[in-house]
mmCIF file of C-alpha atoms in Angstrom:
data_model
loop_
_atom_site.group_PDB
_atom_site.id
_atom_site.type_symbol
_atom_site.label_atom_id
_atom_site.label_comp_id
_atom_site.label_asym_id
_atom_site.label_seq_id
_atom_site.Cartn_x
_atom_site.Cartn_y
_atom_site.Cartn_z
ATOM 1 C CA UNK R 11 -0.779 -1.171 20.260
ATOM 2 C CA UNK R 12 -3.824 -1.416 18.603
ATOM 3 C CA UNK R 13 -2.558 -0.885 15.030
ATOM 4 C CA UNK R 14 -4.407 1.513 12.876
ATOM 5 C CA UNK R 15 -8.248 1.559 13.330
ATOM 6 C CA UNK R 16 -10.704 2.054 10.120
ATOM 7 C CA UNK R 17 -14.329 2.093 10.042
ATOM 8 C CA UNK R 18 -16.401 1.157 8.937
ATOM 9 C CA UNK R 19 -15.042 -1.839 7.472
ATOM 10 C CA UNK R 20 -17.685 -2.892 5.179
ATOM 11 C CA UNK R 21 -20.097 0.443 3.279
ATOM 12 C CA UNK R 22 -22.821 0.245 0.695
ATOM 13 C CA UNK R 23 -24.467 3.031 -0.402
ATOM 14 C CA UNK R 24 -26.259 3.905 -3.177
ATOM 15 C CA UNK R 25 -25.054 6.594 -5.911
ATOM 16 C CA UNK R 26 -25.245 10.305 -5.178
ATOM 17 C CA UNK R 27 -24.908 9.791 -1.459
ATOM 18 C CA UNK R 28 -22.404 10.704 0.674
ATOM 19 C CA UNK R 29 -19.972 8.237 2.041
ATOM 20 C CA UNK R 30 -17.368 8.862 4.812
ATOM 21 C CA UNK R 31 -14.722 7.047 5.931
ATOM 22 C CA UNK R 32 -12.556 7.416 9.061
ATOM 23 C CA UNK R 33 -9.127 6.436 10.384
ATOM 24 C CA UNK R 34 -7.087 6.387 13.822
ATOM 25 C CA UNK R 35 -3.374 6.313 13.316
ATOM 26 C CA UNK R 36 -1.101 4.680 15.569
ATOM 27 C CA UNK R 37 -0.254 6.794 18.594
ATOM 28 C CA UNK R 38 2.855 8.706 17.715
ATOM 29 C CA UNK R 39 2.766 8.387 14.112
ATOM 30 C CA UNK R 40 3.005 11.790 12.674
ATOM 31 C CA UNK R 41 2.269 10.955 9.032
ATOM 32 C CA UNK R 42 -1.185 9.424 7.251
ATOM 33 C CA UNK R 43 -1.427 8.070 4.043
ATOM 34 C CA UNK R 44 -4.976 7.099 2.388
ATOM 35 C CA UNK R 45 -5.193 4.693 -0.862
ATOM 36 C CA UNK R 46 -7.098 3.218 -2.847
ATOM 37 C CA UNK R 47 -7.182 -0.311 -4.382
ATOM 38 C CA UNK R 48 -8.599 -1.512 -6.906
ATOM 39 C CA UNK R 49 -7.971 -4.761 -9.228
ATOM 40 C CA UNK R 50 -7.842 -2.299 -11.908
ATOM 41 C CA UNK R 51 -5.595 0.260 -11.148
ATOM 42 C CA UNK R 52 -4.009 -1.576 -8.011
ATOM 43 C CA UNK R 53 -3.216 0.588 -5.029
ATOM 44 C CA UNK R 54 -3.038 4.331 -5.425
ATOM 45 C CA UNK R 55 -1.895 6.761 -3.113
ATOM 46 C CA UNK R 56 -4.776 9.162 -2.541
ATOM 47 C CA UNK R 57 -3.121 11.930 -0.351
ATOM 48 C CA UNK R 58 -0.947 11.823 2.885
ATOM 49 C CA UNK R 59 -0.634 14.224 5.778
ATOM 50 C CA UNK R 60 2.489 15.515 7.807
ATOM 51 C CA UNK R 61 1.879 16.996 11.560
ATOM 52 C CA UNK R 62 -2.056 16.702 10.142
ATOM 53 C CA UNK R 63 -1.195 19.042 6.626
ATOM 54 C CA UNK R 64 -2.088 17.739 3.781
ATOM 55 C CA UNK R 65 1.173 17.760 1.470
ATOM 56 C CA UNK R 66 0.696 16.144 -1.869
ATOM 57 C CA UNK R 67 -3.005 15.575 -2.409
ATOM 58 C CA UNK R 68 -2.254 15.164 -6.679
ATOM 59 C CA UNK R 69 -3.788 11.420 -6.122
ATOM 60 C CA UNK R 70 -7.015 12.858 -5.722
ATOM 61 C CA UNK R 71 -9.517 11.440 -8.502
ATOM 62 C CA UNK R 72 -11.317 14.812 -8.179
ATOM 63 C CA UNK R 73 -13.628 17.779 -6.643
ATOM 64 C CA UNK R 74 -15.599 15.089 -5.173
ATOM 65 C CA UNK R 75 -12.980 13.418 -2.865
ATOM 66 C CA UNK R 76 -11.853 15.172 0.164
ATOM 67 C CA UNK R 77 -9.973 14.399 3.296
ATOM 68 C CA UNK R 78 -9.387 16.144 6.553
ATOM 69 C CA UNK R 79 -7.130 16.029 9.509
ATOM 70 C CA UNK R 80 -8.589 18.001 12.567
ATOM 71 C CA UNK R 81 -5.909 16.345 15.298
ATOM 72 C CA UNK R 82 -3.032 14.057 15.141
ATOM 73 C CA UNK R 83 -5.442 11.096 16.246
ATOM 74 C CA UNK R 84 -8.154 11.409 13.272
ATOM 75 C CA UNK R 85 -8.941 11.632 9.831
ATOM 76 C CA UNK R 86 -11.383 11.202 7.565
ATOM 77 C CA UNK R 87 -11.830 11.103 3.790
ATOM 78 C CA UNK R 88 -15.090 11.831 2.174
ATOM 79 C CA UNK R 89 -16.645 11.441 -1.466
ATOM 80 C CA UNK R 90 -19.332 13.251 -2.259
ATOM 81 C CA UNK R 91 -21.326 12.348 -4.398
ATOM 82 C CA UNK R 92 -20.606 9.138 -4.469
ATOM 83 C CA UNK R 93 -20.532 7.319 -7.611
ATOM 84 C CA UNK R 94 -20.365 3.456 -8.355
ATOM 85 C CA UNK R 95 -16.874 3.955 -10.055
ATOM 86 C CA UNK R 96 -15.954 5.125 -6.727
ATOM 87 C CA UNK R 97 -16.361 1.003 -5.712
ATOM 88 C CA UNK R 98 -12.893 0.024 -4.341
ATOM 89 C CA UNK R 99 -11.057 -0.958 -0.867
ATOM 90 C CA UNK R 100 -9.711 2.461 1.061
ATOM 91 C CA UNK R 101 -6.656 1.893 3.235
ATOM 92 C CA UNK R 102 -5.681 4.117 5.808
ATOM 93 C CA UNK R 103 -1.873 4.082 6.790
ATOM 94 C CA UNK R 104 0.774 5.554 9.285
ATOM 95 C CA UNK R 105 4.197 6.168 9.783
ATOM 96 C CA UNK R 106 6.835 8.311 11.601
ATOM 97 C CA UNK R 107 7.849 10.712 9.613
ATOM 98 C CA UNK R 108 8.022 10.342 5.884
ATOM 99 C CA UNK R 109 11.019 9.416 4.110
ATOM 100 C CA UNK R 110 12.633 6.771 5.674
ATOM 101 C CA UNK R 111 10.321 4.600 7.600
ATOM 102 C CA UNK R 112 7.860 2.226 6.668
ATOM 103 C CA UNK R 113 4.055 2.249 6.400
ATOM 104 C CA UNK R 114 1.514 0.582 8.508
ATOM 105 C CA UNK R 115 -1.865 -0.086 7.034
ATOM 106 C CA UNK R 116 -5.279 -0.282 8.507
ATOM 107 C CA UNK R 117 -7.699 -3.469 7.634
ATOM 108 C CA UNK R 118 -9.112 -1.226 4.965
ATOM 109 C CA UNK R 119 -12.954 -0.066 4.042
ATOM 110 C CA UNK R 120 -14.774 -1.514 1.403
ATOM 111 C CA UNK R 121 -16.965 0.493 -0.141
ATOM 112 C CA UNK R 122 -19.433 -0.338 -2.926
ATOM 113 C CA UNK R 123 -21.836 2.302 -4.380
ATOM 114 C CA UNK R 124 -24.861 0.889 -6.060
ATOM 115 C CA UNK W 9 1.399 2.170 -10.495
ATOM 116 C CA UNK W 10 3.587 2.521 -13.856
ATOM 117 C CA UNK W 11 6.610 4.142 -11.968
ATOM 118 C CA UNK W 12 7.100 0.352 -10.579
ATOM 119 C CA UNK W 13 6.960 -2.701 -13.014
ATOM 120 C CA UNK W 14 6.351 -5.775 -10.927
ATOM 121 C CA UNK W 15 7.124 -9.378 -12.305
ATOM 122 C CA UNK W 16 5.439 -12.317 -12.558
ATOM 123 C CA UNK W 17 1.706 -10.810 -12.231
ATOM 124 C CA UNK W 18 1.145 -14.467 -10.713
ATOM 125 C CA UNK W 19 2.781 -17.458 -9.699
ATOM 126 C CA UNK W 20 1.693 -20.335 -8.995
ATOM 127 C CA UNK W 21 4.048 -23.273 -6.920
ATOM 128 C CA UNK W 22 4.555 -26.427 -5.346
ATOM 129 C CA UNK W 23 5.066 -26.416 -1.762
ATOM 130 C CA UNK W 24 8.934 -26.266 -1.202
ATOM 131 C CA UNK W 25 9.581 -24.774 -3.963
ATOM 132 C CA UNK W 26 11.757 -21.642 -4.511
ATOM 133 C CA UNK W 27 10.764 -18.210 -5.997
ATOM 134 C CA UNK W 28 11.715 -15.202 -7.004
ATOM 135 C CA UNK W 29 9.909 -11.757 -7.165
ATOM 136 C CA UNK W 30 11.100 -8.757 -8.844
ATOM 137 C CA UNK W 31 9.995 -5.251 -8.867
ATOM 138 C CA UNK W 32 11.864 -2.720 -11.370
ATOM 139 C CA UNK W 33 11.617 1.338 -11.046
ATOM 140 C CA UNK W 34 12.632 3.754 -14.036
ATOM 141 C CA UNK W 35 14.044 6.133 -11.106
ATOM 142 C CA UNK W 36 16.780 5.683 -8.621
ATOM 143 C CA UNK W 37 14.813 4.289 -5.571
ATOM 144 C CA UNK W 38 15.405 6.175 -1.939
ATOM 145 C CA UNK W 39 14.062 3.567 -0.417
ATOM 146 C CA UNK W 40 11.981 0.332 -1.480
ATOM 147 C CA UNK W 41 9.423 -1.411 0.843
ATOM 148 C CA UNK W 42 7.813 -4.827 0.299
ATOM 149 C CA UNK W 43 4.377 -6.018 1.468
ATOM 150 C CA UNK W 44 2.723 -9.175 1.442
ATOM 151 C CA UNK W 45 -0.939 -8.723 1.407
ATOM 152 C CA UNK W 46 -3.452 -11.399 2.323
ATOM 153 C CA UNK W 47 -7.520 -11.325 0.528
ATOM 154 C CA UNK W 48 -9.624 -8.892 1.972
ATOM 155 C CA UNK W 49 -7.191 -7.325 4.913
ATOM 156 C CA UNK W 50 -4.496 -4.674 4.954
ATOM 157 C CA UNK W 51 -0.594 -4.719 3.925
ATOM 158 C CA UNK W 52 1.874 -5.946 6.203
ATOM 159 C CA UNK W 53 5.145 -5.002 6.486
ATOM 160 C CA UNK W 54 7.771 -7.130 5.094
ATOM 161 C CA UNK W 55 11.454 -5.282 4.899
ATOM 162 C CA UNK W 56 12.909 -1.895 3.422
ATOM 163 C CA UNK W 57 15.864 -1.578 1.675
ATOM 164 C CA UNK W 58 17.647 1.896 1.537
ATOM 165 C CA UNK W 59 21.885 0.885 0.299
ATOM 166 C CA UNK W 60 22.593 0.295 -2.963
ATOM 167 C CA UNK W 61 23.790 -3.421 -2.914
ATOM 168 C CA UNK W 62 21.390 -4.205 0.301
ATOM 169 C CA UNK W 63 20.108 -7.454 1.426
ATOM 170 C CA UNK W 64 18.181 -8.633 4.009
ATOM 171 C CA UNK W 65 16.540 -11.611 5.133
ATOM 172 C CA UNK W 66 13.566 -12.782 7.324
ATOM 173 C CA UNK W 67 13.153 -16.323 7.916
ATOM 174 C CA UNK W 68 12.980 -17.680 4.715
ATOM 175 C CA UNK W 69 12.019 -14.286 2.917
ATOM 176 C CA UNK W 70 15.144 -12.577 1.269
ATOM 177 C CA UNK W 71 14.929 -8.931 -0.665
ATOM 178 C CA UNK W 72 18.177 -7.776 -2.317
ATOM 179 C CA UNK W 73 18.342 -4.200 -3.581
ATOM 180 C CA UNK W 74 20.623 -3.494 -6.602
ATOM 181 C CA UNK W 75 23.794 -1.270 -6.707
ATOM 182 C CA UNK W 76 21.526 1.494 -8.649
ATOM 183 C CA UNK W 77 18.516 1.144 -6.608
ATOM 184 C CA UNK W 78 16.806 0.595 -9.639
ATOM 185 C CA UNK W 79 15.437 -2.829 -9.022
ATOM 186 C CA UNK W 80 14.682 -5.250 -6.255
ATOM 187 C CA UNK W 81 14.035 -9.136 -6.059
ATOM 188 C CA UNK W 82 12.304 -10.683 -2.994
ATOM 189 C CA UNK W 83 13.502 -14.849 -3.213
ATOM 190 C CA UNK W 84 11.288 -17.420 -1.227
ATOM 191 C CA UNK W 85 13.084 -19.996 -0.433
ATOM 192 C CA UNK W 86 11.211 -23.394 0.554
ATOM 193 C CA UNK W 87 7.428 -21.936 -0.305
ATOM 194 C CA UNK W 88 5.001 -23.069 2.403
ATOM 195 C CA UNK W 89 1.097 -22.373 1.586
ATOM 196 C CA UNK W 90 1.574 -19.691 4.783
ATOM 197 C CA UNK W 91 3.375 -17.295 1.805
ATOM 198 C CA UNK W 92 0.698 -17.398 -0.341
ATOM 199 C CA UNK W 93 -1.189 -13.688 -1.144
ATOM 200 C CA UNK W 94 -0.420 -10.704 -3.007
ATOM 201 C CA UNK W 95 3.409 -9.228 -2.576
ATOM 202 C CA UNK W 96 3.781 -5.441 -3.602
ATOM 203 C CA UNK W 97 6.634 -3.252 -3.733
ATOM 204 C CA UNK W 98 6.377 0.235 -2.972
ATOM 205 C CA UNK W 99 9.116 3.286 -3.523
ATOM 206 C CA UNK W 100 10.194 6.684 -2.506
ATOM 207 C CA UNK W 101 11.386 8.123 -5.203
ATOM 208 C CA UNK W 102 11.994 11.313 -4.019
ATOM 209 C CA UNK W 103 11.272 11.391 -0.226
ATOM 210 C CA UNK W 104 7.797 12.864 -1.310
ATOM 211 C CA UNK W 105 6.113 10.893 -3.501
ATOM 212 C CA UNK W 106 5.301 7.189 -2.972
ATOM 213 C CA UNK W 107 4.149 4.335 -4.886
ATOM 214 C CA UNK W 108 3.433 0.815 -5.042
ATOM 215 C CA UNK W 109 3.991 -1.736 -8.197
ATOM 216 C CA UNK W 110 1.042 -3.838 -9.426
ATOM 217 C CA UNK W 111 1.636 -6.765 -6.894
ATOM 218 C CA UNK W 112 2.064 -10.357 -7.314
ATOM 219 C CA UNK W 113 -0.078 -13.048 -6.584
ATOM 220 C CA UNK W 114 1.690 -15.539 -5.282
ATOM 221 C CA UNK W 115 -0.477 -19.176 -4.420
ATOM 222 C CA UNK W 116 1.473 -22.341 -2.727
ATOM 223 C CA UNK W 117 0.344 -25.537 -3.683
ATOM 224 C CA UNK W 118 0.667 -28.058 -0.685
#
């Protein structure tokens, strides 16, 4: 099993550009989960899917943030614009269904917006 | 995340040393996870505990859950530089919402 995929691992982009970032959950793994870390604020759940719907997306910083699930293979989260507060590690993770079994995370991307 | 209180921040020990990690919730837990996380690369998996009263070990890595799944320790027993990284503990509060403490950085002095 190849684990959960993220790309691109490494992103720099300059400010008011727009920055997306893709996942691949494990095969069977009907629930997603981005976050966010940061040494500030630590890591923050961002939004998670069930069956690709988005269910509790309250962890989203704001209008500019958005994330999609088009299959049960793929999903991306976008920021646009992007701003250099925006500067953090963005984990991708997976599970079976939610509630009772644990996570498992992607290598993360790290974006930094200049 | 301020539902979950995580002490020490950091830790710093001699090789063979034991430890002890706790995480504390304000809420009755439904289930609590713990991670260890290494510099620059993803969380992995360390256990989940679900019963009030529930322990479990792996290899020298034991997390104990307590009657009102209110707080968790993880005790390292014999610290080898291999444990060293960041150890988080994340919750399900209410089979909805999840969260992870402020983590613990955790380095092994050989």
């Amino acid at each position: 099993d190849a684990g959960v995929i993220q790309s691109p691992r490494h992103e720099v982009t300059e400010m008011g550009q727009e920055v997306t970032l893709r996942c691949k959950p494990i095969s069977g793994h009907n629930s997603l989960f981005w976050y966010r870390q940061t040494m500030m604020r630590g890591l923050e759940l961002l939004i998670y899917f069930n069956n690709n719907v988005p269910i509790d997306d309250s962890g989203m910083p704001e209008d500019r943030f958005s994330a999609k699930m088009p299959n049960a293979s793929f999903s991306t989260l976008k920021i646009q614009p992007s701003e250099p507060r925006d500067s953090a590690v963005y984990f991708c993770a997976s599970s079976l269904p939610q509630g009772a079994n644990e996570q498992y995370f992607g290598p993360g991307t790290r974006l930094t917006v200049t | 995340s301020q539902e979950l209180e995580q002490s020490p921040q950091s830790l710093i020990v001699q090789e063979g040393k034991n430890l002890t990690i706790n995480c504390t919730s304000s809420k009755t837990l439904y289930g609590l996870y713990w991670y260890k996380q290494k510099y620059g690369e993803g969380l992995i998996f360390l256990m989940m505990l679900q019963k009030g009263g529930e322990e479990k070990s792996h290899e020298k890595i034991t997390a104990k859950l307590d009657e009102k799944k209110q707080q968790s320790s993880l005790h390292i027993t014999a610290s080898q530089p291999s444990h060293a990284g960041i150890y988080l503990c994340g919750a399900d509060h209410t089979g909805n919402q999840f969260y992870f403490g402020t983590g613990t950085s955790l380095t092994v002095i050989p």
